[in-house]
Every structure is written in C-alpha cells, then in structure tokens.
Coordinates of N, CA and C and ligand atoms in Angstrom, one line a residue:
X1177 N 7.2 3.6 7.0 CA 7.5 4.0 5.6 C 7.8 5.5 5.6
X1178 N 8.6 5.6 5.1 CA 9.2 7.1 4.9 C 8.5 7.9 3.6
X1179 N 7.7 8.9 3.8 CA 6.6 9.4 2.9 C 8.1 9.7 1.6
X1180 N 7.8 9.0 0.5 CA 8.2 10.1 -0.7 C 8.0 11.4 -1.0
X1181 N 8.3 12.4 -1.3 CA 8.0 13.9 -1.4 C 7.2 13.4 -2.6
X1182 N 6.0 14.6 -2.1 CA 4.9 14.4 -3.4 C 5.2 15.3 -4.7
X1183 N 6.0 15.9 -4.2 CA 6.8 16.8 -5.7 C 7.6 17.6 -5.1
X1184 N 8.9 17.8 -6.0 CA 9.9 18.6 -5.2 C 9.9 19.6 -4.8
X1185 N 10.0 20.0 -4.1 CA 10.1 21.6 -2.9 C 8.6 21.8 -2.7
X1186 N 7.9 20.8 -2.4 CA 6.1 20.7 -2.3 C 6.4 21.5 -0.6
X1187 N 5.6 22.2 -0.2 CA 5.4 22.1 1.2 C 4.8 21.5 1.4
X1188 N 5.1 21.0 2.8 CA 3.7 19.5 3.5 C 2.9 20.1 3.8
X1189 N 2.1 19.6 3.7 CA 0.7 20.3 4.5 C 0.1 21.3 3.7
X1190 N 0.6 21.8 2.6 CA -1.0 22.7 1.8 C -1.6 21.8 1.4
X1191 N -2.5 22.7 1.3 CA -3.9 21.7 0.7 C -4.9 21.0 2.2
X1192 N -4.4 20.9 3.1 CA -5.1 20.4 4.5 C -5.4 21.3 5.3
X1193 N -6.6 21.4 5.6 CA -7.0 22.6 6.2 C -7.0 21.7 7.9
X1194 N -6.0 22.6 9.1 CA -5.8 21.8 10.0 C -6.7 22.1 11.0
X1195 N -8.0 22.4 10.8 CA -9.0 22.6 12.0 C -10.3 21.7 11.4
X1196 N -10.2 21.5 10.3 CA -11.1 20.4 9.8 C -10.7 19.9 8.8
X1197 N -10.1 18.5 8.7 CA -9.7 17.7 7.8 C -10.9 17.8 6.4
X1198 N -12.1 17.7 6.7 CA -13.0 17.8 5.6 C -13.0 19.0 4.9
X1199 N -12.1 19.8 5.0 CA -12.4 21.1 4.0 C -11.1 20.4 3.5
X1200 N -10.2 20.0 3.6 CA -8.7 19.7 2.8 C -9.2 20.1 1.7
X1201 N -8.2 20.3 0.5 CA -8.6 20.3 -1.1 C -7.6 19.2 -1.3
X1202 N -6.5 19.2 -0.6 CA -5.7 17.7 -1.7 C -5.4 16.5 -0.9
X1203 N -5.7 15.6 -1.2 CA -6.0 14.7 -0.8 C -5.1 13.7 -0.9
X1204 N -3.9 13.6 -1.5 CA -2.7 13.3 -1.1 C -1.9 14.2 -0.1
X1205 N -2.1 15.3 0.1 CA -1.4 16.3 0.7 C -2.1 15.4 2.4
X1206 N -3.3 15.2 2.4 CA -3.5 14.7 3.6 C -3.5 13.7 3.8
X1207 N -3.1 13.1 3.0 CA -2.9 11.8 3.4 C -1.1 11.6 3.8
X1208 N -0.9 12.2 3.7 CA 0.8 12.3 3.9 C 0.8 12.9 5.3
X1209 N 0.1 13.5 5.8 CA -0.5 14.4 7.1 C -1.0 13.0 8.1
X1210 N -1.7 12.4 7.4 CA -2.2 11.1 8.3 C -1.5 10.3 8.5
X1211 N -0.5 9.9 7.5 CA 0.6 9.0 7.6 C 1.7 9.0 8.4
X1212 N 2.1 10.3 8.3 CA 3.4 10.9 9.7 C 2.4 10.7 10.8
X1213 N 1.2 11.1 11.0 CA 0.8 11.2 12.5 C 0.5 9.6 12.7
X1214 N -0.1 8.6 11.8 CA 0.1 7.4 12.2 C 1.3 6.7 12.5
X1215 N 2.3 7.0 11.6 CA 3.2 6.3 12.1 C 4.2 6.7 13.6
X1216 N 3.9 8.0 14.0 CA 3.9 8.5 15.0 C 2.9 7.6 16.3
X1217 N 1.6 7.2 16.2 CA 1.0 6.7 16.8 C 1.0 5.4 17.0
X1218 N 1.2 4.5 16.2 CA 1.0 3.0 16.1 C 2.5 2.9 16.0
X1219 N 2.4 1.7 17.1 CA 3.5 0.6 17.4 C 4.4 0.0 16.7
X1220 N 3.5 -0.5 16.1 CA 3.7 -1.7 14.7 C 3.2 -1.4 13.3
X1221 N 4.0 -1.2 12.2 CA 3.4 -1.3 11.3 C 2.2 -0.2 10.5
X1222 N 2.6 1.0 10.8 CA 1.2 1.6 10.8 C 1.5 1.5 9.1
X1223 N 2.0 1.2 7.9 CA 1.8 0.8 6.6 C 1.4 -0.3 6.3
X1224 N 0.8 -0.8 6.5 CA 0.2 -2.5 6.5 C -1.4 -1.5 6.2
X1225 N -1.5 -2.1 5.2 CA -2.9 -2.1 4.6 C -3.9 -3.3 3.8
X1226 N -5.1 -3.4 4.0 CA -6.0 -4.0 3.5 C -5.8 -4.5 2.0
X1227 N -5.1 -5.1 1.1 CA -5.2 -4.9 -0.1 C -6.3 -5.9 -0.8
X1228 N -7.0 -5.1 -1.7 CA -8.6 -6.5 -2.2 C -8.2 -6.6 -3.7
X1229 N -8.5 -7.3 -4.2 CA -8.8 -7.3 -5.7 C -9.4 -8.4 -6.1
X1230 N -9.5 -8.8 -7.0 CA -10.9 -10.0 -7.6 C -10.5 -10.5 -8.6
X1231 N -10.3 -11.8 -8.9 CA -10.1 -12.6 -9.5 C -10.5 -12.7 -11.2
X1232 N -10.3 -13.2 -12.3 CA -11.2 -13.2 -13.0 C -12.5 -13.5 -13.6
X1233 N -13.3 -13.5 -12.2 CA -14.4 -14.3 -11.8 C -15.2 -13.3 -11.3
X1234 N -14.1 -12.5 -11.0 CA -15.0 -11.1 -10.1 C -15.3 -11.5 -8.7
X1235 N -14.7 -12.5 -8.4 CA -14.5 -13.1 -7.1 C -13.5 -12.4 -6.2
X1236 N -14.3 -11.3 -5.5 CA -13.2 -10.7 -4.4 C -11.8 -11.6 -3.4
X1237 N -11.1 -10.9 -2.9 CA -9.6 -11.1 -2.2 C -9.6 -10.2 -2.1
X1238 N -8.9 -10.4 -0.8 CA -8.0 -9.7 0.2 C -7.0 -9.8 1.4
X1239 N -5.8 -9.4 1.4 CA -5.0 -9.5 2.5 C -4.2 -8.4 3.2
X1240 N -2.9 -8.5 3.4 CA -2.4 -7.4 4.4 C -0.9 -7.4 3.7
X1241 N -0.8 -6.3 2.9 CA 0.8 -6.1 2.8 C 0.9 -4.6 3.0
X1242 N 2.2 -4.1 2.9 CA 3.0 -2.9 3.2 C 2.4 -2.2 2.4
X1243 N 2.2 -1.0 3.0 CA 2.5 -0.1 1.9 C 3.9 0.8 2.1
X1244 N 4.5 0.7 0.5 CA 6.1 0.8 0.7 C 6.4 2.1 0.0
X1245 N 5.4 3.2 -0.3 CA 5.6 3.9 -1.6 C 4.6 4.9 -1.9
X1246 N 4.4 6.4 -1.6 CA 3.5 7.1 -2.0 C 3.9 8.3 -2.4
X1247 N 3.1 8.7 -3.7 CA 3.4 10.0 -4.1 C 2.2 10.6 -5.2
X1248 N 2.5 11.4 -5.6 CA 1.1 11.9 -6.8 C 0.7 11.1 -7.6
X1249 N 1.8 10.0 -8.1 CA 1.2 8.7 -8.8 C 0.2 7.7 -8.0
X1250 N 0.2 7.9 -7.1 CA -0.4 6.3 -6.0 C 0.2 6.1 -4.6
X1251 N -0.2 4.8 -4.8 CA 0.0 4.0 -3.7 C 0.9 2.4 -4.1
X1252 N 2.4 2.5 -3.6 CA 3.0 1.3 -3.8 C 3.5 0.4 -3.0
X1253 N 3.0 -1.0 -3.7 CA 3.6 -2.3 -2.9 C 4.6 -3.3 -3.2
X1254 N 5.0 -4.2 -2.6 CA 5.5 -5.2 -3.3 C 5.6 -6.5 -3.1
X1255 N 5.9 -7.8 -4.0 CA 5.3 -8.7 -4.0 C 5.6 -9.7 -5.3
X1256 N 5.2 -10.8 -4.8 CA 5.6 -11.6 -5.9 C 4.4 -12.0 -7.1
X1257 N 5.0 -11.3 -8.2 CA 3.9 -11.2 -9.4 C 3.2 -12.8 -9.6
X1258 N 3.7 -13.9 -9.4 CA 3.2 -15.0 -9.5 C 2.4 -15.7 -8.3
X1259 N 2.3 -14.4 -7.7 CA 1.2 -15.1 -6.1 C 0.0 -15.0 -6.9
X1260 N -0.7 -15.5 -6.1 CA -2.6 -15.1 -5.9 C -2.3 -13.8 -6.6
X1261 N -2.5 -13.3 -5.7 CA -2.8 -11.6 -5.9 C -2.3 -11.1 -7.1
X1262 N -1.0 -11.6 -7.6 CA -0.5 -11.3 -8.8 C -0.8 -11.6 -9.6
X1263 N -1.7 -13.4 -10.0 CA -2.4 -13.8 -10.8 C -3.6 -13.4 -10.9
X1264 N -4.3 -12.6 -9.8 CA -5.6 -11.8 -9.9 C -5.5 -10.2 -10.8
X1265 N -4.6 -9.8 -10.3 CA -3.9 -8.4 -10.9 C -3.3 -8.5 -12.3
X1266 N -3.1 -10.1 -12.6 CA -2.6 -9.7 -14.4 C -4.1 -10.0 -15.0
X1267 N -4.9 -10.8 -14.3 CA -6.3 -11.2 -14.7 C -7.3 -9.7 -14.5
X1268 N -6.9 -9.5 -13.5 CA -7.8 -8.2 -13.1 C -7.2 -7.0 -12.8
X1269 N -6.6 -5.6 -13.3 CA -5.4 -4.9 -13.2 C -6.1 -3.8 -12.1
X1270 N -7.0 -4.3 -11.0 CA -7.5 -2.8 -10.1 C -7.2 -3.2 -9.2
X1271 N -7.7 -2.4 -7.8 CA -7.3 -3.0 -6.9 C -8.2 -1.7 -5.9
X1272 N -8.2 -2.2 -4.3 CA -9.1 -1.6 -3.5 C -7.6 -1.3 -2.4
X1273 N -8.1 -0.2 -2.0 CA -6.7 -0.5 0.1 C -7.9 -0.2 1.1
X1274 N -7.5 -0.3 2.3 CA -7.9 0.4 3.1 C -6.6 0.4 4.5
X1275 N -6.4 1.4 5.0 CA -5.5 1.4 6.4 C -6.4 1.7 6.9
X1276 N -6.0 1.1 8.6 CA -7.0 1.2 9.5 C -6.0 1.8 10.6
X1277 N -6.3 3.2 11.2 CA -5.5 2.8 12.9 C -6.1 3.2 13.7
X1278 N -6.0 2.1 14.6 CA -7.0 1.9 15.8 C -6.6 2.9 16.7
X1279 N -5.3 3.2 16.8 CA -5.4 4.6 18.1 C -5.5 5.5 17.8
X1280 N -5.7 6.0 16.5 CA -6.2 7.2 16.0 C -7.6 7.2 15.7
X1281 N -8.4 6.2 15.6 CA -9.2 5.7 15.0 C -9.6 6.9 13.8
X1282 N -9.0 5.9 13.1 CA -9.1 6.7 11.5 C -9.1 5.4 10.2
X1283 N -9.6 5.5 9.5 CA -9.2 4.6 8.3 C -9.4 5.7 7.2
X1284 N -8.3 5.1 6.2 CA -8.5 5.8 4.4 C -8.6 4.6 3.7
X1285 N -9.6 4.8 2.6 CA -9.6 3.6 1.5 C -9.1 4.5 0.4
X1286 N -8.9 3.4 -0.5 CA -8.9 4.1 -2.1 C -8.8 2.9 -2.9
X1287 N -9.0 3.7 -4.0 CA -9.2 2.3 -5.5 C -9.3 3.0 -6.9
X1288 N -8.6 2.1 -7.4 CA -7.9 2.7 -8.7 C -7.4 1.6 -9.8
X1289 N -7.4 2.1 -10.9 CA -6.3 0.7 -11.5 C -4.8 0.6 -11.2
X1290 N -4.6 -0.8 -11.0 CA -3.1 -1.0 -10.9 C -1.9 -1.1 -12.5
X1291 N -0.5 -0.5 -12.1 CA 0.5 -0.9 -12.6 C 1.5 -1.4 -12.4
X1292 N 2.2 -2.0 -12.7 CA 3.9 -2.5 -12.4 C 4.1 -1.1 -11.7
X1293 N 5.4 -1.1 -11.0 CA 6.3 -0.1 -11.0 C 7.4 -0.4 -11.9
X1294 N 8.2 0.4 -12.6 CA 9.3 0.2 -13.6 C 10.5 -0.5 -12.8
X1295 N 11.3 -1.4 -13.5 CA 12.2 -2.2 -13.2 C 12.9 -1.6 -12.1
X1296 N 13.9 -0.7 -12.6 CA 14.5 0.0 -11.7 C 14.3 0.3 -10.3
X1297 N 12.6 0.7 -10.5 CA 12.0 1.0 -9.1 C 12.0 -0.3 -8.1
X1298 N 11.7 -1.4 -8.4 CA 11.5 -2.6 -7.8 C 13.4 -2.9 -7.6
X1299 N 14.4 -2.9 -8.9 CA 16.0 -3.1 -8.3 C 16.0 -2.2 -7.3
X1300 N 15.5 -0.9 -6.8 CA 16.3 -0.2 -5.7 C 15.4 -0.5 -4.9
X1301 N 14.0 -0.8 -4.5 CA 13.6 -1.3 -3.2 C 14.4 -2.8 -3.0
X1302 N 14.3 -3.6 -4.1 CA 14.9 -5.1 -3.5 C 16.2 -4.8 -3.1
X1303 N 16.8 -3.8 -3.7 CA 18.0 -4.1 -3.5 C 18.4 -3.6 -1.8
X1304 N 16.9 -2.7 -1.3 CA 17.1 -2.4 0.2 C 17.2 -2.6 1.2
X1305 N 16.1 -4.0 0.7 CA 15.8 -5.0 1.7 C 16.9 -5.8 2.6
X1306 N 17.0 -6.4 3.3 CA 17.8 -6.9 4.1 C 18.4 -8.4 3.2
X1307 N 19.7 -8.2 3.4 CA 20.3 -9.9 2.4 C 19.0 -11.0 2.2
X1308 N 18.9 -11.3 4.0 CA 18.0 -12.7 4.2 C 16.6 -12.4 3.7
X1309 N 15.8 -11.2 3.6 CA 14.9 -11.1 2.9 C 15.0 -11.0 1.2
X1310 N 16.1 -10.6 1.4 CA 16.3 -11.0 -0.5 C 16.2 -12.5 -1.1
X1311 N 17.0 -13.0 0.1 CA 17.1 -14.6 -0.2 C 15.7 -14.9 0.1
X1312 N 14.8 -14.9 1.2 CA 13.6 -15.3 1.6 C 12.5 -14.8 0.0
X1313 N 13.2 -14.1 -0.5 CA 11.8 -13.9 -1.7 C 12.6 -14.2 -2.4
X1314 N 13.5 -15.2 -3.0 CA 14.1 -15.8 -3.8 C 13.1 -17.4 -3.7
X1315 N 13.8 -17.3 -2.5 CA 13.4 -19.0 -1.9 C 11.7 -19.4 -2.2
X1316 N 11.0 -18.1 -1.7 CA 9.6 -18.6 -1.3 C 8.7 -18.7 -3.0
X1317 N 7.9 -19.6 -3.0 CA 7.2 -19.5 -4.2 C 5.6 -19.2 -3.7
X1318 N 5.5 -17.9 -3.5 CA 4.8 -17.3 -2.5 C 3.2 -17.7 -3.2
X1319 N 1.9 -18.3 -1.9 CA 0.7 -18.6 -2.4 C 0.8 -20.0 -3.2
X1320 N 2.0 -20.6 -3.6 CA 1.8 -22.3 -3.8 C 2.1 -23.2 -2.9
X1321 N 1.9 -24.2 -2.6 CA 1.6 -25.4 -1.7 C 3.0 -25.8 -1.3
X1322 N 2.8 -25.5 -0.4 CA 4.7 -26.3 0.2 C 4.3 -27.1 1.0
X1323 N 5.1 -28.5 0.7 CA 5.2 -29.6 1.9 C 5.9 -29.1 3.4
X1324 N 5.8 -28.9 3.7 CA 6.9 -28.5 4.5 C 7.8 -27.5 5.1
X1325 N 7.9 -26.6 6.4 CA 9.0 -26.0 6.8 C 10.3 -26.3 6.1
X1326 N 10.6 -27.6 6.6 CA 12.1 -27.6 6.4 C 12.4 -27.3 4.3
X1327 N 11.3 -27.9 3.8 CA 11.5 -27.8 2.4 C 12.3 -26.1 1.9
X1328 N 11.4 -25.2 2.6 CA 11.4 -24.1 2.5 C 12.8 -23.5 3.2
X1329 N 13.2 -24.2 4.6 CA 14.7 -23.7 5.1 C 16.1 -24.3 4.1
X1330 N 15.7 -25.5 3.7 CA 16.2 -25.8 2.4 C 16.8 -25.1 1.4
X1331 N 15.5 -24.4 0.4 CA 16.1 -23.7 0.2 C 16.4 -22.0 0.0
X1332 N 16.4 -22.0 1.4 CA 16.9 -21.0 1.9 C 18.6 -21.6 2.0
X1333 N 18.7 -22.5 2.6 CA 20.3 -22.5 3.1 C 21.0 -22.9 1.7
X1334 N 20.2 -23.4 0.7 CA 20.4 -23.6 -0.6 C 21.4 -21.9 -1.3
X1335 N 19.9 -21.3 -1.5 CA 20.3 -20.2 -2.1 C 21.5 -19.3 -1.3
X1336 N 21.5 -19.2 0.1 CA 22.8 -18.5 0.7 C 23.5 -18.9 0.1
X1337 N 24.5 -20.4 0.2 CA 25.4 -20.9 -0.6 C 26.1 -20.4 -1.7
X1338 N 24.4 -20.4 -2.6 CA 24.9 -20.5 -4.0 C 25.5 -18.5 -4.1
X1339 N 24.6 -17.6 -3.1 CA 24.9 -16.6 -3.7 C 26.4 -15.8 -2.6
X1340 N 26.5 -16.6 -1.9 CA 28.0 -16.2 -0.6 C 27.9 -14.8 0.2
X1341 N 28.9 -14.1 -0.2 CA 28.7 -12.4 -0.1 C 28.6 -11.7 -1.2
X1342 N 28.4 -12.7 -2.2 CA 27.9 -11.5 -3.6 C 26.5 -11.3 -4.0
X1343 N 26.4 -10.3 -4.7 CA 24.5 -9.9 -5.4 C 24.1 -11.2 -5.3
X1344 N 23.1 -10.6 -4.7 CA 21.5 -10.8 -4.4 C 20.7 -10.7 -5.5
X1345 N 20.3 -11.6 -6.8 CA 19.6 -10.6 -7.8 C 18.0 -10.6 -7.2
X1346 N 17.6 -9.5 -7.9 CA 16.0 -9.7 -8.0 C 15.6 -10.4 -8.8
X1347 N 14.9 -11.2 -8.8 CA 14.0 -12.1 -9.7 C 12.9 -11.4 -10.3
X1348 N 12.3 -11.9 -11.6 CA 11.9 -10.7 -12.3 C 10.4 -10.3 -11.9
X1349 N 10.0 -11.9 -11.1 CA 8.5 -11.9 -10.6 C 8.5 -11.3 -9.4
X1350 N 9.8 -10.6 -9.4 CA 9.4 -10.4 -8.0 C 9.2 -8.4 -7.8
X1351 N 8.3 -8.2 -7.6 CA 8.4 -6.5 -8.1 C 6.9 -5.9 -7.5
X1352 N 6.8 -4.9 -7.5 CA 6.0 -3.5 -7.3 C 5.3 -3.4 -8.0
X1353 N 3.7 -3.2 -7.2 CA 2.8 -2.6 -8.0 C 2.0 -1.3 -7.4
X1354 N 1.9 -0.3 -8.6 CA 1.7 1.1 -7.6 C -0.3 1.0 -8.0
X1355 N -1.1 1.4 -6.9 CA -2.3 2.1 -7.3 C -2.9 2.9 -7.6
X1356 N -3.2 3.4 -8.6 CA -2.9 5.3 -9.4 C -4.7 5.2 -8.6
X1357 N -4.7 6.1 -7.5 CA -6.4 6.5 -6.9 C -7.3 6.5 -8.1
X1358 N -8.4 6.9 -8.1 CA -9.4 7.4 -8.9 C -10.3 7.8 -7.9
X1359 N -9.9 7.2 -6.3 CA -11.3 7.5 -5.5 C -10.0 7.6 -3.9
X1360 N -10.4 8.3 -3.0 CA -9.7 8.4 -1.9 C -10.4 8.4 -0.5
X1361 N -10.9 8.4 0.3 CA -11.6 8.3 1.1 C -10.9 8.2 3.1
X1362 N -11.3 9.9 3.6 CA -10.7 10.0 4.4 C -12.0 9.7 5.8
X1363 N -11.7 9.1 6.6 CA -12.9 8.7 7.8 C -12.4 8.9 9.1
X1364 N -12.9 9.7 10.3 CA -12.3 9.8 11.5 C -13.7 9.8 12.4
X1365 N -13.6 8.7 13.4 CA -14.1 8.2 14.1 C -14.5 10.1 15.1
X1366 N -16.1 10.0 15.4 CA -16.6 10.8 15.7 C -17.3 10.4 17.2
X1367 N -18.2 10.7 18.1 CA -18.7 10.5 18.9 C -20.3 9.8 19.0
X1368 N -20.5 9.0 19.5 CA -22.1 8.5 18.7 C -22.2 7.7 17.7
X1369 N -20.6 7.4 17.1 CA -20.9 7.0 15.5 C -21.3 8.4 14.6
X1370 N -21.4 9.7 14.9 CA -21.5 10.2 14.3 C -20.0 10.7 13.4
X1371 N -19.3 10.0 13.1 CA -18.2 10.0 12.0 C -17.9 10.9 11.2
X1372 N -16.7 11.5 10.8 CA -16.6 12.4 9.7 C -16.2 11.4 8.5
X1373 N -16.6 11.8 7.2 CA -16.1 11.2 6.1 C -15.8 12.4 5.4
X1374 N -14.7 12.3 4.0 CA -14.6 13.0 3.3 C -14.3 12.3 2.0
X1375 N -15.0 12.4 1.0 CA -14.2 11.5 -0.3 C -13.9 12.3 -1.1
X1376 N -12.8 12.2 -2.0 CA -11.8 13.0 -2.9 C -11.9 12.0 -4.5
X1377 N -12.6 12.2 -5.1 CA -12.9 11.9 -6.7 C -12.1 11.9 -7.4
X1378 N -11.8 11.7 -8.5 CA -10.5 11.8 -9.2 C -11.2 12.3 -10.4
X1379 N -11.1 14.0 -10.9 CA -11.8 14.2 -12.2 C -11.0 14.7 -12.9
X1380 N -10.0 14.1 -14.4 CA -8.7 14.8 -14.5 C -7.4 15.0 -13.8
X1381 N -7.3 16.4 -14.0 CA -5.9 16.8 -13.1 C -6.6 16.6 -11.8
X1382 N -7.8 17.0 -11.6 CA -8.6 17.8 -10.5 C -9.2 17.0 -9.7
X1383 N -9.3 17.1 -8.3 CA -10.4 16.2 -7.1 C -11.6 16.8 -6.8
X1384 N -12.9 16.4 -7.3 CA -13.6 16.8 -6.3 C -13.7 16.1 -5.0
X1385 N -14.5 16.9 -3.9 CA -14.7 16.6 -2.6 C -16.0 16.8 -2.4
X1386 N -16.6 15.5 -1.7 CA -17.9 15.3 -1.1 C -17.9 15.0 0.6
X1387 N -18.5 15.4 1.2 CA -18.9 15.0 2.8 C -19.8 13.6 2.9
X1388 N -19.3 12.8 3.3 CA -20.6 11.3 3.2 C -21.2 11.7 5.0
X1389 N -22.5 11.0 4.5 CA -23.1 10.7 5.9 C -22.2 9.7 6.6
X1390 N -22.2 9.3 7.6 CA -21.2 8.1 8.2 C -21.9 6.8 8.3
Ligands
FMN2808 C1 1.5 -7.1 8.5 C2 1.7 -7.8 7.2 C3 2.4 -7.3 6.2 C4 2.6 -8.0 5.0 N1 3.2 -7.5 3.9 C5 3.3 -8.1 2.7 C6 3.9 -7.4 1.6 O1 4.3 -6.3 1.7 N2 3.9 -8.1 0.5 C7 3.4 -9.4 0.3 O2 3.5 -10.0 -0.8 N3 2.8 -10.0 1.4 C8 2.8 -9.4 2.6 N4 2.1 -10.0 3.6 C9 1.6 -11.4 3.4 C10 0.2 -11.3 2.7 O3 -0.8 -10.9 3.7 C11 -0.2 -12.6 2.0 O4 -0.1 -13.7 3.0 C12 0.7 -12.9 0.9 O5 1.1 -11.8 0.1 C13 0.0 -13.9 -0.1 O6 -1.1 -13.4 -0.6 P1 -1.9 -13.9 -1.9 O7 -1.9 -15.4 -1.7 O8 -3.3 -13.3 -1.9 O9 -1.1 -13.5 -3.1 C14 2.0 -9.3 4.8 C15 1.2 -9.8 5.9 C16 1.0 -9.1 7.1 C17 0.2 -9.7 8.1

C-alpha cells in the first residue's frame, strides 16, 4: 500500500523521534514510519490487518482484509457493504485493527468509529483494481452461502460477457470504509518479553501519549 501523504508538503517523519519510538508525539507520523519499514520487510502483504467489530449483540468478529488507505482521517478498507462485516458495521458503526509483522516483530492496534468513504473515493479505488477483480466483486455475494465453485465461475463468465471491453461499474454495496482512531497503539517486541508499548489517545485536535507496562 502506497502511504497517502498525511497532508501536503507534510515532512515524513516529524513527530517520530528516531532513537526511541516512545517519545514520538504523532502518531500517524509513525505509523507511516512503520508502514514503509514494514512493507520493506515482509514478503507478502504487510497491509493485511486484523479487522474486529461486533455484531448487534455485542458479539465480537474478526477477520483479515487490506488496509488500502491512510491519512489524518484514519484507516481505510474495502469491501462489500452487504457482507457479515458490513451488516455488523451498519448495526454497529466501530471497529478495532490490529497489524502484526512478524519480522519486525511489531504490532499497532487502533479503534475508533467507522464511516463510508465518499462515493468517488470507493469509484477511484474500484476503478484501480484489476478488470477480473472488478468482475470478481461484481460476481461474489460475499459471506452468503454458495452452492458451489462452478456456480460462482458462472457467474463470473456471465458478467465478462455481459460487460466485453467496456466499464466495469462499481456496485453501490461495494465500497470503503475508513476508521477515524480515537486510540492508536504502537508495541515492539523487547527482550524477556520486556516490550515497549506506546499508546496515542485521541483528545480533540490533540494526542496524548502513555508508556504501558507490556
Ligand atoms: C490476506 C487477506 C486479505 C483480505 N483482504 C480483504 C479485503 O481487503 N476486503 C475484504 O472484503 N475481504 C478481504 N479478505 C477476506 C476476509 O478475510 C473475509 O473472508 C471476507 O471479507 C468476509 O468476511 P465477513 O464474512 O466477516 O464479512 C482478505 C483475506 C485475507 C486472508
């Protein structure tokens, strides 16, 4: 994932103090710091994160999607509003992450309330995606019961047809949802289990920062 600039003509890296992550003051600033060095480190996927949220029962969930999208607003994904996840999210509008990388051994959590991202935003990511993945989230009625593989290649070979070499639309359930922090939480594996934590509060404009025991 290619970091969004967190505001224009921002320099990277203020705000991270680079001899001890726990003094940082901004906490997107480092996390943008974590992000290039993870994706620098891990193989596969270092945007794949933890996503939880809870049902209207208060009944936790969680799985593994991208993270496709970050800046001073949040954290954004995307996805089909009529999955699980999306019928827990119109029921329950918050949401938890966590990334984990194992060869850095580092994880960040955060949690916050969720929103859509605006139309537009969701038209220029779908529209980036690859043809067959446009068709593939056309086709899939993602999180309901399918008989079947072939049902599913069906209609896939269906929808190619119908749409040839022209637009691809986006479907309307099919879209972005960003998670505005309220809480941020930076952890780097220490010696002994003796671990660094740092958590970043959301008070107003402003973050406070706390040291956790590990
Ligand atoms: C590495 C990885 C990345 C994934 N990325 C996404 C994603 O960006 N969006 C998505 O909807 N599902 C993604 N998935 C699939 C989800 O984990 C999940 O199976 C699907 O979204 C249905 O979840 P739900 O039934 O809770 O709604 C990904 C799975 C893995 C393992």
């Amino acid at each position: 994932m290619a970091i969004e600039r967190l505001r224009d003509g921002e320099p990277a890296g203020a705000g991270v103090d680079a001899t001890d992550f726990t003094l940082s003051s901004d906490p997107f600033a480092l996390f943008a710091v974590w992000m290039a060095e993870a994706e620098r480190a891990e193989p596969e996927d270092a945007n794949a994160m933890a996503l939880a949220t809870a049902d209207a029962d208060g009944l936790p969930d969680v799985r593994v999607v991208l993270l496709k999208g970050f800046d001073r607003r949040g954290f954004v994904f995307y996805t089909n509003a009529q999955s699980t996840k999306g019928e827990q999210l119109a029921a329950n509008p918050q949401a938890a992450l966590v990334l984990h990388w194992k060869s850095l051994r580092r994880q960040i959590r955060a949690r916050g309330p969720v929103s859509p991202v605006t139309p537009e935003e969701a038209d220029a990511y779908f529209a980036s995606r690859h043809r067959d993945s446009r068709i593939g989230a056309i086709a899939s009625q993602q999180s309901r019961p399918l008989a079947d593989r072939p049902t599913l290649m069906a209609a896939v070979a269906e929808l190619s047809a119908q749409y040839e070499d022209g637009p691809v639309p986006r479907p309307e359930h099919w879209t972005g949802f960003r998670i505005d922090p309220v809480r941020i939480e930076f952890w780097q594996n220490g010696d002994y289990r003796l671990h660094d934590r740092v958590r970043f509060t959301r008070e107003g404009d402003d973050w406070s920062r706390s040291r956790l025991y590990p």
